[in-house]
Coordinates of C-alpha atoms in Angstrom, one line a residue:
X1 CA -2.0 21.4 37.0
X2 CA 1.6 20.1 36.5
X3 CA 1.5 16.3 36.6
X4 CA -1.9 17.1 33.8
X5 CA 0.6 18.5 31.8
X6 CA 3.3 15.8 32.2
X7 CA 0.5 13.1 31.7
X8 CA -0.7 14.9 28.4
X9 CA 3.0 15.6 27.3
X10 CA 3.6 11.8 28.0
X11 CA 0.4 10.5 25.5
X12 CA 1.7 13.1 23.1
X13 CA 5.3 11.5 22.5
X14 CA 4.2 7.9 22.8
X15 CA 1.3 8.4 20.0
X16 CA 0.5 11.0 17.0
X17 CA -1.2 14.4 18.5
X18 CA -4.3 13.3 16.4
X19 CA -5.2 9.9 17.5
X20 CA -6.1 10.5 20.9
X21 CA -8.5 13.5 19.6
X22 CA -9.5 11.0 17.0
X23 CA -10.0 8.0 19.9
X24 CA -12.0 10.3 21.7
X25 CA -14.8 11.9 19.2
X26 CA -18.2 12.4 18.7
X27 CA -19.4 10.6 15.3
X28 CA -22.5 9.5 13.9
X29 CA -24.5 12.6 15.1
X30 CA -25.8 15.3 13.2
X31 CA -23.5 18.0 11.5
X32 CA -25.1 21.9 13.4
X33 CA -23.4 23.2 10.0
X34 CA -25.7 21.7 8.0
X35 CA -28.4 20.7 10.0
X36 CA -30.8 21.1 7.5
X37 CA -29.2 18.5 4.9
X38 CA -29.5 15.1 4.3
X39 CA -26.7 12.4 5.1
X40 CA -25.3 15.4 7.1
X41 CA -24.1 12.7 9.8
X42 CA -20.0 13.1 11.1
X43 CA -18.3 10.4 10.1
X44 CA -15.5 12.0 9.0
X45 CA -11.7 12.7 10.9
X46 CA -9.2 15.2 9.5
X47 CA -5.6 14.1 10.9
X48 CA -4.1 17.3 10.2
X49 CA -6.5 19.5 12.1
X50 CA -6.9 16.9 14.3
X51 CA -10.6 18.7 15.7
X52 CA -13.9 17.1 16.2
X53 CA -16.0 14.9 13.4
X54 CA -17.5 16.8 10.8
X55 CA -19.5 15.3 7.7
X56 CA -19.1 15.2 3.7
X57 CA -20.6 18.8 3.1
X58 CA -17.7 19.6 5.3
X59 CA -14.9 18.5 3.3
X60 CA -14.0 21.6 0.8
X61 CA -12.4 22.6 4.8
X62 CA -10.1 19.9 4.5
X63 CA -9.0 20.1 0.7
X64 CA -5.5 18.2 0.9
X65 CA -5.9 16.9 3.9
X66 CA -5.4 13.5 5.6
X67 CA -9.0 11.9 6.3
X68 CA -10.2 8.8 7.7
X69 CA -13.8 7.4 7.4
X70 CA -15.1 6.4 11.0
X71 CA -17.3 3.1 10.4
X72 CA -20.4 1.4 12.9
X73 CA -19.8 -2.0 13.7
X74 CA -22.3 -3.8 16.7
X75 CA -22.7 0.1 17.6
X76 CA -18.9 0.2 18.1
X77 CA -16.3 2.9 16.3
X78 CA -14.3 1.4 13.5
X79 CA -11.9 2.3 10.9
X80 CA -10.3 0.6 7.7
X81 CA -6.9 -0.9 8.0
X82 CA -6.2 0.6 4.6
X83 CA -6.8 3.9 5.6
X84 CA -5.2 4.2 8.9
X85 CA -2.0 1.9 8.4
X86 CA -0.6 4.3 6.4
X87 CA -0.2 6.7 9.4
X88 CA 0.7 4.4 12.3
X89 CA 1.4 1.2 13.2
X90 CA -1.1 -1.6 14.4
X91 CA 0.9 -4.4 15.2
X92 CA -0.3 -6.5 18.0
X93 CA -4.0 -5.1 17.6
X94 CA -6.5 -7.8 15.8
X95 CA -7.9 -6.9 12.9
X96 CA -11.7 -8.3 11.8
X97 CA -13.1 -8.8 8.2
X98 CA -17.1 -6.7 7.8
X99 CA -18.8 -6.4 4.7
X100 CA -15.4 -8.0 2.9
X101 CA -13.2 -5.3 4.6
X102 CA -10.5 -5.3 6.9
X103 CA -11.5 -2.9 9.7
X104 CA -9.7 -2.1 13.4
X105 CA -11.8 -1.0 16.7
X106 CA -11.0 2.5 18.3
X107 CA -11.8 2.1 21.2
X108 CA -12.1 -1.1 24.5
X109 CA -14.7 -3.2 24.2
X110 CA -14.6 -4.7 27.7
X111 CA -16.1 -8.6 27.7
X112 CA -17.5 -9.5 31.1
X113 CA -17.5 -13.2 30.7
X114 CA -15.3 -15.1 28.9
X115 CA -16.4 -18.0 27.3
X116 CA -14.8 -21.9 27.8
X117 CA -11.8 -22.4 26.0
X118 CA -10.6 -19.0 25.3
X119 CA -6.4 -18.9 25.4
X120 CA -5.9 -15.5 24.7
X121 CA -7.5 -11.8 25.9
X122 CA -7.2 -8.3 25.4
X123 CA -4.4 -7.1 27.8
X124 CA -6.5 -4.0 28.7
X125 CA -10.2 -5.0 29.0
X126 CA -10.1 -8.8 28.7
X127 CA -12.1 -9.0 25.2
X128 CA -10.9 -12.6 23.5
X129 CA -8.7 -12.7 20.8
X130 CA -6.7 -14.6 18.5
X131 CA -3.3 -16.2 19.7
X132 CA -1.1 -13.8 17.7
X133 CA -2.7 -10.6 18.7
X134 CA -2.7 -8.3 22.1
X135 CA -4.9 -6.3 21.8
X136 CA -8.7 -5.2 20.2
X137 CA -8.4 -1.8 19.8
X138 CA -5.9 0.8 18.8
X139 CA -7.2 2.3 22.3
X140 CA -5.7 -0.2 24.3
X141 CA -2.7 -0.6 22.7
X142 CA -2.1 2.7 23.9
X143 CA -3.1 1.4 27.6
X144 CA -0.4 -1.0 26.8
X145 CA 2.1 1.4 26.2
X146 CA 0.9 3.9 28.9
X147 CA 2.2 0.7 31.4
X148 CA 5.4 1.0 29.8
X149 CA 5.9 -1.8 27.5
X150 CA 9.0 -0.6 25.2
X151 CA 8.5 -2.8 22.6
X152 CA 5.0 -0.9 21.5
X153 CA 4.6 2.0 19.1
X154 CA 2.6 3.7 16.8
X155 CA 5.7 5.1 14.7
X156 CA 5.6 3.8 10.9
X157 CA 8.5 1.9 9.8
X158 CA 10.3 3.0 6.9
X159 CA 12.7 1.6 4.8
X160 CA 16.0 0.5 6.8
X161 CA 14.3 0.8 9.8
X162 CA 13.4 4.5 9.9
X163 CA 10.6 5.9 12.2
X164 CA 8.0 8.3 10.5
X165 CA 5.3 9.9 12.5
X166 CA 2.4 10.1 11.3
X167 CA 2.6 8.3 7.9
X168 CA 5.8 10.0 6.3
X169 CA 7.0 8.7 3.4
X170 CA 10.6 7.6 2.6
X171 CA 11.2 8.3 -0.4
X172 CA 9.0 10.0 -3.4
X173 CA 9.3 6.2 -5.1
X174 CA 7.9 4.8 -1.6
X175 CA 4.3 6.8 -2.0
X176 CA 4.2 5.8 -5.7
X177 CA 1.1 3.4 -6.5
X178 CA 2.4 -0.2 -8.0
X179 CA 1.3 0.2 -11.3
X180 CA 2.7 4.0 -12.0
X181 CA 6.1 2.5 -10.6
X182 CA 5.6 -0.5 -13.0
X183 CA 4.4 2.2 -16.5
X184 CA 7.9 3.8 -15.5
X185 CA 10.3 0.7 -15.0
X186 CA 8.5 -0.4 -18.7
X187 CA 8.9 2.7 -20.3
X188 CA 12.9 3.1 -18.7
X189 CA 13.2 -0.2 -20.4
X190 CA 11.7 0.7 -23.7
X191 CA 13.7 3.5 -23.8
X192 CA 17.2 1.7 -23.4
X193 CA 16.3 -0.7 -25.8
X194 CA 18.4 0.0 -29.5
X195 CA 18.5 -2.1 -32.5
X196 CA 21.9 -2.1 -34.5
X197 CA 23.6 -3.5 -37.0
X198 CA 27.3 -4.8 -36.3
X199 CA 29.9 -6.5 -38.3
X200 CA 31.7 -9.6 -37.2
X201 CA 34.5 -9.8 -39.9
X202 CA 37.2 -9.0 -36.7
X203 CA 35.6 -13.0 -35.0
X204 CA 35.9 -15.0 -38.9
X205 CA 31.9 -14.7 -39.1
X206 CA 32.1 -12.6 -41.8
X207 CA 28.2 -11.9 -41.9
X208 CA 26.2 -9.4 -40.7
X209 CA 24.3 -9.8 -37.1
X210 CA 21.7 -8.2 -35.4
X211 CA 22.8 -7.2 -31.7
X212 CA 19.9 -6.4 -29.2
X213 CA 21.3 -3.8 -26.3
X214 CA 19.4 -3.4 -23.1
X215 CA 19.9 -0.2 -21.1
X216 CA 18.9 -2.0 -18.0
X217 CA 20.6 -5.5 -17.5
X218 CA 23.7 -4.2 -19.9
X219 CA 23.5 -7.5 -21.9
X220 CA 23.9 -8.3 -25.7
X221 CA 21.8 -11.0 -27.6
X222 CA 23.1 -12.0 -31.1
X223 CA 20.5 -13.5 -33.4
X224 CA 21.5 -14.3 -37.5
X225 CA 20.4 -11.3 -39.9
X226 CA 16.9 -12.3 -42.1
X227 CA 18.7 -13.8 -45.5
X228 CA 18.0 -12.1 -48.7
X229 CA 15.1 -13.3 -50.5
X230 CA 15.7 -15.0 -53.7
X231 CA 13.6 -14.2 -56.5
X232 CA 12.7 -17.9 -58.8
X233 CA 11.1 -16.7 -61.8
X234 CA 13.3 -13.9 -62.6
X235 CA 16.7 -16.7 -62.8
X236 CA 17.5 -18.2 -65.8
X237 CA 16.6 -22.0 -66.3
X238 CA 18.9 -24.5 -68.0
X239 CA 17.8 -27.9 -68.7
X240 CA 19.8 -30.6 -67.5
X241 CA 21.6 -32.9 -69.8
X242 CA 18.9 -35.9 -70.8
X243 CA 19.9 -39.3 -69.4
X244 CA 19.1 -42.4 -71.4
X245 CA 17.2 -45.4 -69.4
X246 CA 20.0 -48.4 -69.7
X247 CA 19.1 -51.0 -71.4

């Protein structure tokens, strides 16, 4: 019973408490909630309960929650690198493109012949891969770090090199989607931004300029005021003296 314990204690501070529940469920069989409904199949993963599958009737249980979308691929168990990167880290595992998505294995996907030519393998099960990767599964990165390899984790890297478990954020800014943080920065700047009029009499312009102050960069722009417009038909004309042709 002790060395369980250890062992379980061990998996438990090298990865998140929910991926190996996640590595190790049931999906893609029918819901017993709602047997009776159709697409009832459990394809989905709540990281915060961190229990078994359950499907999309299922959901209003995990209001606010963190959930992942388990995928089929060649009858294997996948899951979206945009979904689960935001939670841990999957450096060293190769990633594959299906239906014009980027999409990670869960699990070993043991090869038993390798074919000519092949440089590279899956440290854990031998499956071929790409020079720059180690593994083919987030599975067997965690055989790789079960044999002690340091260098592995599954701890998100922050800002200035902070460790979050599990997908913690930074920072409030950090979570912000790109174009909120952009609507923001442009209204900040639209805000700073102030028109006036100053005098140069004090530098021998002697005319007025328009000065354009920005709250963000701090820096002036001087461009000429618009001159007065002269109204023609209300001036006097004078005819100009009448020159004789010389003879």
């Amino acid at each position: 019973m002790g060395p369980m314990i250890r062992i379980e204690e061990e998996e438990d501070y090298m990865s998140p408490p929910w991926l190996m529940p996640m590595l190790r469920g049931s999906y893609f069989v029918p819901c017993s909630i709602h047997a009776d409904s159709n697409k009832n199949e459990c394809n989905l993963f709540c990281l915060d309960c961190a229990g078994t599958a359950f499907c999309s009737y299922c959901m209003v249980k995990h209001k606010d929650h963190r959930v992942v979308q388990i995928r089929r691929s060649s009858y294997h168990n996948v899951v979206r690198v945009n979904e689960i990167q935001k939670y841990i880290d999957i450096t060293c595992v190769q990633t594959y493109i299906i239906n014009s998505a980027k999409i990670v294995f869960l699990n070993e996907r043991p090869q038993p012949r390798i074919g000519k030519g092949v440089t590279n393998t899956c440290e854990i099960c031998c499956r071929s891969l790409l020079d720059s990767f180690r593994f083919c599964s987030l599975g067997c990165k965690l055989g790789g770090m079960k044999r002690g390899d340091q260098s592995l984790t599954f701890s998100v890297r922050g800002k200035h090199g902070r460790e979050y478990q599990g997908g913690g954020s930074e920072s409030d800014e950090a979570t912000t989607p790109t174009k909120m943080r952009k609507t923001n920065a442009f209204n900040r700047l639209m805000s700073g931004l102030s028109i006036s009029t100053v005098r140069f009499d004090d530098y021998g312009l002697g005319s007025d300029y328009r000065c354009l102050s920005s709250g963000e960069e701090g820096g002036l722009s001087f461009s000429p005021g618009t001159p007065p417009i002269y109204n023609h038909r209300n001036s006097s004309r004078r005819k100009g003296i009448p020159h004789r042709a010389p003879f």
